[in-house]
Structures are given as structure tokens and as C-alpha cells.
PDB file of C-alpha atoms in Angstrom:
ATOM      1  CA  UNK E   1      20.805 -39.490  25.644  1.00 38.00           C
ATOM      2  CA  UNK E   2      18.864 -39.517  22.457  1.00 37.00           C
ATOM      3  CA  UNK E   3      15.802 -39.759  24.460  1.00 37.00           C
ATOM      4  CA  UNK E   4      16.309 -36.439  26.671  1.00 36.00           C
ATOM      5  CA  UNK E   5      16.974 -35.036  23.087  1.00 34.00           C
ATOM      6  CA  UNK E   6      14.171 -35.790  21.902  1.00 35.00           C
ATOM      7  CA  UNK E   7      12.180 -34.936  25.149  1.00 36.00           C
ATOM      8  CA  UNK E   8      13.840 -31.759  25.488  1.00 38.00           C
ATOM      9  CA  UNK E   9      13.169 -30.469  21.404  1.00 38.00           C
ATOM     10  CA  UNK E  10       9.191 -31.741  21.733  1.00 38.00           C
ATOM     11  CA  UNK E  11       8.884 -29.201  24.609  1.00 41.00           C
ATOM     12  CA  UNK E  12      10.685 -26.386  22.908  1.00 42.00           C
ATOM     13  CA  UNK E  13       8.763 -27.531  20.109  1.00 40.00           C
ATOM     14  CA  UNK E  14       4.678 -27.851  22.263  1.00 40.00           C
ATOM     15  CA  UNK E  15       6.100 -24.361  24.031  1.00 39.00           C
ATOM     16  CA  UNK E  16       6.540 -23.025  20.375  1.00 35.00           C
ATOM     17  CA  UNK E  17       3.000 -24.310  19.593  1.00 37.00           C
ATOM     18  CA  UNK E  18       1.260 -23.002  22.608  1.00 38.00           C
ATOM     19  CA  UNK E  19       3.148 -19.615  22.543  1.00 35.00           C
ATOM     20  CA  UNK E  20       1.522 -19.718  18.662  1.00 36.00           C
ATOM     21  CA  UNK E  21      -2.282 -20.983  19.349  1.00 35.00           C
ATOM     22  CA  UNK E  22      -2.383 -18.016  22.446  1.00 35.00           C
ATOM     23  CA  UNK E  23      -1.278 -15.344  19.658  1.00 34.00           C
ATOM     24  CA  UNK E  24      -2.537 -16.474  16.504  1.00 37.00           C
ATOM     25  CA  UNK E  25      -0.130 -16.260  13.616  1.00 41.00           C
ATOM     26  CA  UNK E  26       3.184 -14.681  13.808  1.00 43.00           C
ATOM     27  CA  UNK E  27       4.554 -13.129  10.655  1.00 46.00           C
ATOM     28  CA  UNK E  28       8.361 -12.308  10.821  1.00 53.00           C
ATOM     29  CA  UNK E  29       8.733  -9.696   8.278  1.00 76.00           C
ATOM     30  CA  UNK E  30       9.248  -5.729   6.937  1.00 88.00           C
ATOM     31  CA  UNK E  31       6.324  -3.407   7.054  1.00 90.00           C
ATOM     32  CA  UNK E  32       5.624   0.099   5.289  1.00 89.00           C
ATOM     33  CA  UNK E  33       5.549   3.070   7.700  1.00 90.00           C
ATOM     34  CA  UNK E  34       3.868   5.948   5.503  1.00 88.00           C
ATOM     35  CA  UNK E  35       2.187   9.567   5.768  1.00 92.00           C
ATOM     36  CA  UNK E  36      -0.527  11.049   3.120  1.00 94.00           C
ATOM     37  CA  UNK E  37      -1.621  14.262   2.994  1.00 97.00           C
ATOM     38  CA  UNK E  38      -4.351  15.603   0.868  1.00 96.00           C
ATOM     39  CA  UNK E  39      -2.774  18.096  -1.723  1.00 96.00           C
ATOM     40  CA  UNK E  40      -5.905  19.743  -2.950  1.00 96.00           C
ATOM     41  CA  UNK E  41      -6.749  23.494  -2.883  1.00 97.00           C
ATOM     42  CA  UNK E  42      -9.798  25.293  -3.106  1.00 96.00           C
ATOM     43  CA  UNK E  43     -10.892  24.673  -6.830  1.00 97.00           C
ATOM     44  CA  UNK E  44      -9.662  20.944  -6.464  1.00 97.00           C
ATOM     45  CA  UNK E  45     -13.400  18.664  -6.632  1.00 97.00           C
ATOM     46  CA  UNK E  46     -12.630  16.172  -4.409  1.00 95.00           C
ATOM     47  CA  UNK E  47     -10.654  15.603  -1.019  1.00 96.00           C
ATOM     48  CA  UNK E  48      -8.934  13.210   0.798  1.00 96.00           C
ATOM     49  CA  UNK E  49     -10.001  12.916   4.784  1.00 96.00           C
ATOM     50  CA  UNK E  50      -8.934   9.266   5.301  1.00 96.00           C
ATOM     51  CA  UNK E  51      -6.156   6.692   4.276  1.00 95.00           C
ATOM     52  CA  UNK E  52      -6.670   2.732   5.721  1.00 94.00           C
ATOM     53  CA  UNK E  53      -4.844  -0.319   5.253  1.00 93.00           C
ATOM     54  CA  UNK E  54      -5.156  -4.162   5.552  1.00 95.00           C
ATOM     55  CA  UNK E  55      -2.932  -5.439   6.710  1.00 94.00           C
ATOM     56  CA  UNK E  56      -1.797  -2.474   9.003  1.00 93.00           C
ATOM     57  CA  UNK E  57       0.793  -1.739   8.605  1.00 92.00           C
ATOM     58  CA  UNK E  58       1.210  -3.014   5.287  1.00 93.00           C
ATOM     59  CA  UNK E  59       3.788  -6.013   5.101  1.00 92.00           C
ATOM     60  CA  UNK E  60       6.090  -6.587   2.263  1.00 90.00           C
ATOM     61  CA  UNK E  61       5.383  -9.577   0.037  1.00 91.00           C
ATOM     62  CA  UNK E  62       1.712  -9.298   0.789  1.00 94.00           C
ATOM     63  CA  UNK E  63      -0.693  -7.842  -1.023  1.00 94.00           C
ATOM     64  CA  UNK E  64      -2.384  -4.464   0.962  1.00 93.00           C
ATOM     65  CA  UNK E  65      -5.757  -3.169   0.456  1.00 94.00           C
ATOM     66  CA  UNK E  66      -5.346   0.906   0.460  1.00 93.00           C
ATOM     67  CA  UNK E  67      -8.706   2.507   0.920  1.00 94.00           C
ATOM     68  CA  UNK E  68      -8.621   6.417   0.177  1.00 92.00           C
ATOM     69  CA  UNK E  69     -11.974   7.949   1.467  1.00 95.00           C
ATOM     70  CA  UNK E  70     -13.022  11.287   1.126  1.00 95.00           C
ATOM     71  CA  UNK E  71     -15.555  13.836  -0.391  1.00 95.00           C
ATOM     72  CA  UNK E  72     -16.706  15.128  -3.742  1.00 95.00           C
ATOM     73  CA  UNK E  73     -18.331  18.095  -4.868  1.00 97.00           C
ATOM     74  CA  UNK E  74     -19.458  17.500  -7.940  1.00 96.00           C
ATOM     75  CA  UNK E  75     -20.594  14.258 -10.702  1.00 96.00           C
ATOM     76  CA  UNK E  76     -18.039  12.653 -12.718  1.00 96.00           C
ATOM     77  CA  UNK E  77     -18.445  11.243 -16.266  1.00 97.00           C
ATOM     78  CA  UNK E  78     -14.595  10.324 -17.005  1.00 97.00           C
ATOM     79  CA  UNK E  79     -11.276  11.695 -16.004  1.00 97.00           C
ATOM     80  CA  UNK E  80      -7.856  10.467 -15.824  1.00 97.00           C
ATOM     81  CA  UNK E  81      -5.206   9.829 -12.784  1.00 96.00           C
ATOM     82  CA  UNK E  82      -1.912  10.202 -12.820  1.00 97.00           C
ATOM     83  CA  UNK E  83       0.294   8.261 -10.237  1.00 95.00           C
ATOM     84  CA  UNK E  84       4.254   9.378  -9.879  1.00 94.00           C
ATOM     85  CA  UNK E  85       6.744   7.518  -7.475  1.00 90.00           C
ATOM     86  CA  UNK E  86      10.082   8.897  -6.862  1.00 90.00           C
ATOM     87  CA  UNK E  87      12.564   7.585  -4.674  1.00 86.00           C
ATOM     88  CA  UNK E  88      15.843   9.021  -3.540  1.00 85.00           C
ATOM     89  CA  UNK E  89      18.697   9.211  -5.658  1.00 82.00           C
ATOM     90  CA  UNK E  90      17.097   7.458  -8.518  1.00 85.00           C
ATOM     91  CA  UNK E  91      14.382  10.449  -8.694  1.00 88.00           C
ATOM     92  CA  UNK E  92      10.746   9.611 -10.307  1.00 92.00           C
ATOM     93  CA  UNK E  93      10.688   5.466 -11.318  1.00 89.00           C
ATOM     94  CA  UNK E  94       6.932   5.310 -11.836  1.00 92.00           C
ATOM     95  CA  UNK E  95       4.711   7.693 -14.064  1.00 95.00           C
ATOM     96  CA  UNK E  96       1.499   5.866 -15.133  1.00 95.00           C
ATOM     97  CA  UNK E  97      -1.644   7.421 -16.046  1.00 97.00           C
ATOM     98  CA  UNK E  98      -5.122   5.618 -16.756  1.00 97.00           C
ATOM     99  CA  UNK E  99      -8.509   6.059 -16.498  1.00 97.00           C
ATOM    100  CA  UNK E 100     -10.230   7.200 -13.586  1.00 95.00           C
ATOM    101  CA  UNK E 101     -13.423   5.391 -13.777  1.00 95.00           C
ATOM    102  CA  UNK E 102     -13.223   1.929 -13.846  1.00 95.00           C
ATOM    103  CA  UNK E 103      -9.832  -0.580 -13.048  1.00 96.00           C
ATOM    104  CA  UNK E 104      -6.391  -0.598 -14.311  1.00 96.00           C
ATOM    105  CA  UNK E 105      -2.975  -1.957 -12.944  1.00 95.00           C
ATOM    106  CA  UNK E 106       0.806  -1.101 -13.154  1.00 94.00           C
ATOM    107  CA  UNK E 107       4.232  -2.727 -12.504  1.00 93.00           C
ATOM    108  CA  UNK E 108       6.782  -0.849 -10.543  1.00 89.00           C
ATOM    109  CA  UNK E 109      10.282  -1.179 -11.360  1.00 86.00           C
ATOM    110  CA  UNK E 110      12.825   0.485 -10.556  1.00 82.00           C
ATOM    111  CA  UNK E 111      15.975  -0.179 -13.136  1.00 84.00           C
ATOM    112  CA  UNK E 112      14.568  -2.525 -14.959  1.00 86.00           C
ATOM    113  CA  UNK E 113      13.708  -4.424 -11.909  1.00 87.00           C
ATOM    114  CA  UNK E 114       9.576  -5.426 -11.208  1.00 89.00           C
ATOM    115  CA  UNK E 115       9.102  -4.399  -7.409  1.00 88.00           C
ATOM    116  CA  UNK E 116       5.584  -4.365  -6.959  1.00 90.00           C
ATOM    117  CA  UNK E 117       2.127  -4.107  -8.902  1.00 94.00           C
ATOM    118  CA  UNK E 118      -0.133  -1.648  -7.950  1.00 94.00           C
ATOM    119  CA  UNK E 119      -4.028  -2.530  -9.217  1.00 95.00           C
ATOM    120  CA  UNK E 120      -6.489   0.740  -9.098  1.00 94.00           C
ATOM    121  CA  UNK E 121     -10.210   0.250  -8.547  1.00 95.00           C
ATOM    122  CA  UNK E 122     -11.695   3.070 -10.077  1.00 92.00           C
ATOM    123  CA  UNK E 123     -15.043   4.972  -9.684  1.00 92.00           C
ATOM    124  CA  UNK E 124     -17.852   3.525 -11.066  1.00 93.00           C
ATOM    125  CA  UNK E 125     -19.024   5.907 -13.526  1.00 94.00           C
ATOM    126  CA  UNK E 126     -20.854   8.511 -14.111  1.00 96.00           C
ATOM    127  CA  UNK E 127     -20.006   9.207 -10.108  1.00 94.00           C
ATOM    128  CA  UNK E 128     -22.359  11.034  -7.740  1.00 96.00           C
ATOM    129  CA  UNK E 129     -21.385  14.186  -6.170  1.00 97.00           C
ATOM    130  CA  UNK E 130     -20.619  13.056  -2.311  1.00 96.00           C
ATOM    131  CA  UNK E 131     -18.423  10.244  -0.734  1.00 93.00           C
ATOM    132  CA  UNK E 132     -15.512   9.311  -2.511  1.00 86.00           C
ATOM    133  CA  UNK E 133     -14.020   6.205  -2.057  1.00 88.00           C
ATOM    134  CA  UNK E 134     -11.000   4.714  -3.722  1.00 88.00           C
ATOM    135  CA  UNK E 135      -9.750   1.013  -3.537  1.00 93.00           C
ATOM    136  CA  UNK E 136      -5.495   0.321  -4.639  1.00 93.00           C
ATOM    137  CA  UNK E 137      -4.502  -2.975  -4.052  1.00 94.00           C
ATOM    138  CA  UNK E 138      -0.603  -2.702  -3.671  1.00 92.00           C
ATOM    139  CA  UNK E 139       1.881  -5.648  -3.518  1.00 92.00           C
ATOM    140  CA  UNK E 140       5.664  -5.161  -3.166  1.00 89.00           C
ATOM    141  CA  UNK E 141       8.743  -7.329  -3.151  1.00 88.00           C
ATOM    142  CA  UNK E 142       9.757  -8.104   0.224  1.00 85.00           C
ATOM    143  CA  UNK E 143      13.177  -8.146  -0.919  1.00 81.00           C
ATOM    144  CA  UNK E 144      13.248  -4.576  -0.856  1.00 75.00           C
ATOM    145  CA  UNK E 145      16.034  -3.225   2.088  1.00 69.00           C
ATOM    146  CA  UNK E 146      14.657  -1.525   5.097  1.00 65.00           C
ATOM    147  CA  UNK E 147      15.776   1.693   6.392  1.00 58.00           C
ATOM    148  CA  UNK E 148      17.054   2.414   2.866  1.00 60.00           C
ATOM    149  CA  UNK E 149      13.764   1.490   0.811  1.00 77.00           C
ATOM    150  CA  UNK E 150      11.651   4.632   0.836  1.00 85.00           C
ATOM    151  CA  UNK E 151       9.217   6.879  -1.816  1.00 87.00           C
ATOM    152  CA  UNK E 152       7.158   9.625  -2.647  1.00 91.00           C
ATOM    153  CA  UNK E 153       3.855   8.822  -4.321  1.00 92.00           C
ATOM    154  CA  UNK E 154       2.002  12.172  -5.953  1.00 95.00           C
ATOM    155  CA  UNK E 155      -1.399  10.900  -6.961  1.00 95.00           C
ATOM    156  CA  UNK E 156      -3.483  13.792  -8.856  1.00 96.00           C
ATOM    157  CA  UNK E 157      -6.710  13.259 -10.908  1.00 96.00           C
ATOM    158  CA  UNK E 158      -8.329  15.277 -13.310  1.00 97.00           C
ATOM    159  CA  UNK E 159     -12.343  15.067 -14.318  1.00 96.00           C
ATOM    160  CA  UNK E 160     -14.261  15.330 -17.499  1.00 96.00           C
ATOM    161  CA  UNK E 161     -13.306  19.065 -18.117  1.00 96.00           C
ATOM    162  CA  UNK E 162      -9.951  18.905 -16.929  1.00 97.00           C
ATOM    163  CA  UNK E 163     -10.312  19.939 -13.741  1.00 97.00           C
ATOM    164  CA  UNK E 164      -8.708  19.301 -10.820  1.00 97.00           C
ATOM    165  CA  UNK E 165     -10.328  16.167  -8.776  1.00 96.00           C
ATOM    166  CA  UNK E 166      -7.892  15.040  -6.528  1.00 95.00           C
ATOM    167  CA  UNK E 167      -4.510  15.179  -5.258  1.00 96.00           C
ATOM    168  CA  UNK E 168      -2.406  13.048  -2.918  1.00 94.00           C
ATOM    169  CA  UNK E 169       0.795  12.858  -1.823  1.00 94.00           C
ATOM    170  CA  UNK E 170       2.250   9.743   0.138  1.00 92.00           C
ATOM    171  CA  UNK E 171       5.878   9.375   1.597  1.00 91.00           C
ATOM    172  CA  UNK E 172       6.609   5.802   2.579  1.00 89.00           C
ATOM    173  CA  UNK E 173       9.611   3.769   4.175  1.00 89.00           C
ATOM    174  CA  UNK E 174      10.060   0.891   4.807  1.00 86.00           C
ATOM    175  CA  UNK E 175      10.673  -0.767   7.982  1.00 86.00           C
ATOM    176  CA  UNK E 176      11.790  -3.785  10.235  1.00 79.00           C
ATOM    177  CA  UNK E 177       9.339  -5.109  12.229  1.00 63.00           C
ATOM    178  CA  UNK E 178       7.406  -8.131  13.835  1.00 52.00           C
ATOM    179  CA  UNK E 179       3.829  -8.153  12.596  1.00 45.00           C
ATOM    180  CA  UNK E 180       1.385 -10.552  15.344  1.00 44.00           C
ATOM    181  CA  UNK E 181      -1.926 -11.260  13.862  1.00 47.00           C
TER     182      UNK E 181
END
């Protein structure tokens, strides 16, 4: 008897194995379903035409690399970004403003509790006229409830004359989900 137990938990175990080494890694775990628009009008510098992620979609308790790309009409000697989250009920948790050349990081917390820590990779300046491209690396708490856990992110920027450089808006939920890598 022991020895058809043991038989019959290696196969579900080899089964378990080969399943795994035909699709890589399996990561059981809740992901980040989200939507950005580009919140700029005509006298705004700079605009938003792309959004990636890695992983995508973004998977709680890892860290994501956000890459905002986009265009820019003019140089840039300084500035400063503002980043709000809001989330329902609660209203705006988040208001941090640094910087917009160079890197800087924030907590998030929402009632006292550290959720996440969002790190900002900055332009390099002064900053050519043309492609923009900002880096965010973004980790959050996978503790956070799906279906329930969800947020709007305004990002605006400002350059060396106060004017407007960017502006994005971001509403994210999170979700269930089975992530195969």
C-alpha cells in the first residue's frame, strides 16, 4: 500500500514537473488591469502616445517597469511632476510632487498603511525637444483585494516656466488572474 502511494504521488508529482518544463513558470497570482489616456491640450509641451509594462499585465507583489513614451516640443532645463492617486471612497491617498529631471521615489499608503513604492526615473536634463520617454518602476502589495482594489492616477508636469509638459491620467483595478510566463 505505501508503495502504490508513493508510486501514485511521484507521477502526480513528474506530471506536475513536465506540465511546468512545457510552460515555463507558472505564477498564481492578482494582476493590474488599467487604461491611460493622455490629458494634454493644445498648449501642453509634451504628449503621451504609448504606455508598456513588464511584466504584462503587471502582477501584484512584483515590481513593474512602466514605460510612458511620447513626444516633446520643446527643451527642458527643470520642471516639477505632480502624481495624485485617489481611490474610491477614501478619495485622493497619494499627492507627491518632485523633480522632473532626474530620480525620486514615494510610498503609497493608504491609512497609514505602506501599499506600494513607486520610483520615478526622470529626464536627464537639460532635455532635447523630441521623444519623450519616461521610466516608473511600481511595486504593490499583493495583499491588496481584487475586484475591490482600484485607482485613479492624474500625473501632470510642469517645465522651467511653468508650463504645462505633460498630463496623464490612469484608472487601474485590480484583478484575479493566472499569469504563465
Amino acid at each position: 500500500l505505501a508503495q502504490v502511494f508513493l508510486f501514485s504521488s511521484f507521477v502526480s508529482f513528474s506530471s506536475v514537473m513536465r506540465v511546468l518544463s512545457v510552460c515555463g513558470v507558472v505564477c498564481l497570482g492578482k494582476t493590474i488591469s488599467f487604461t491611460w489616456k493622455d490629458c494634454g491640450d493644445s498648449s501642453t509641451h509634451g504628449h503621451v502616445t504609448g504606455v508598456t509594462t513588464k511584466p504584462d499585465p503587471p502582477v501584484l507583489g512584483t515590481t513593474t517597469a512602466i514605460t510612458g513614451t511620447g513626444a516633446l516640443d520643446e527643451g527642458v532645463s527643470s520642471g516639477t511632476y505632480n502624481v495624485d492617486v485617489s481611490v474610491p471612497v477614501l478619495g485622493k491617498v497619494v499627492s507627491h510632487s518632485a523633480s522632473i529631471c532626474g530620480d525620486s521615489s514615494f510610498d503609497i499608503k493608504v491609512l497609514g498603511v505602506n501599499v506600494g513604492k513607486v520610483s520615478i526615473h526622470g529626464l536627464t536634463c537639460p532635455a532635447a525637444a523630441g521623444t519623450l520617454s519616461l521610466e516608473i518602476d511600481a511595486l504593490l502589495n499583493d495583499n491588496l483585494p481584487a475586484g475591490i482594489g482600484q485607482a485613479t492616477i492624474a500625473m501632470t508636469a510642469t517645465d522651467q516656466s511653468n508650463g504645462k509638459l505633460v498630463c496623464l491620467n490612469v484608472d487601474a483595478k485590480i484583478e484575479n488572474g493566472d499569469i504563465v510566463v
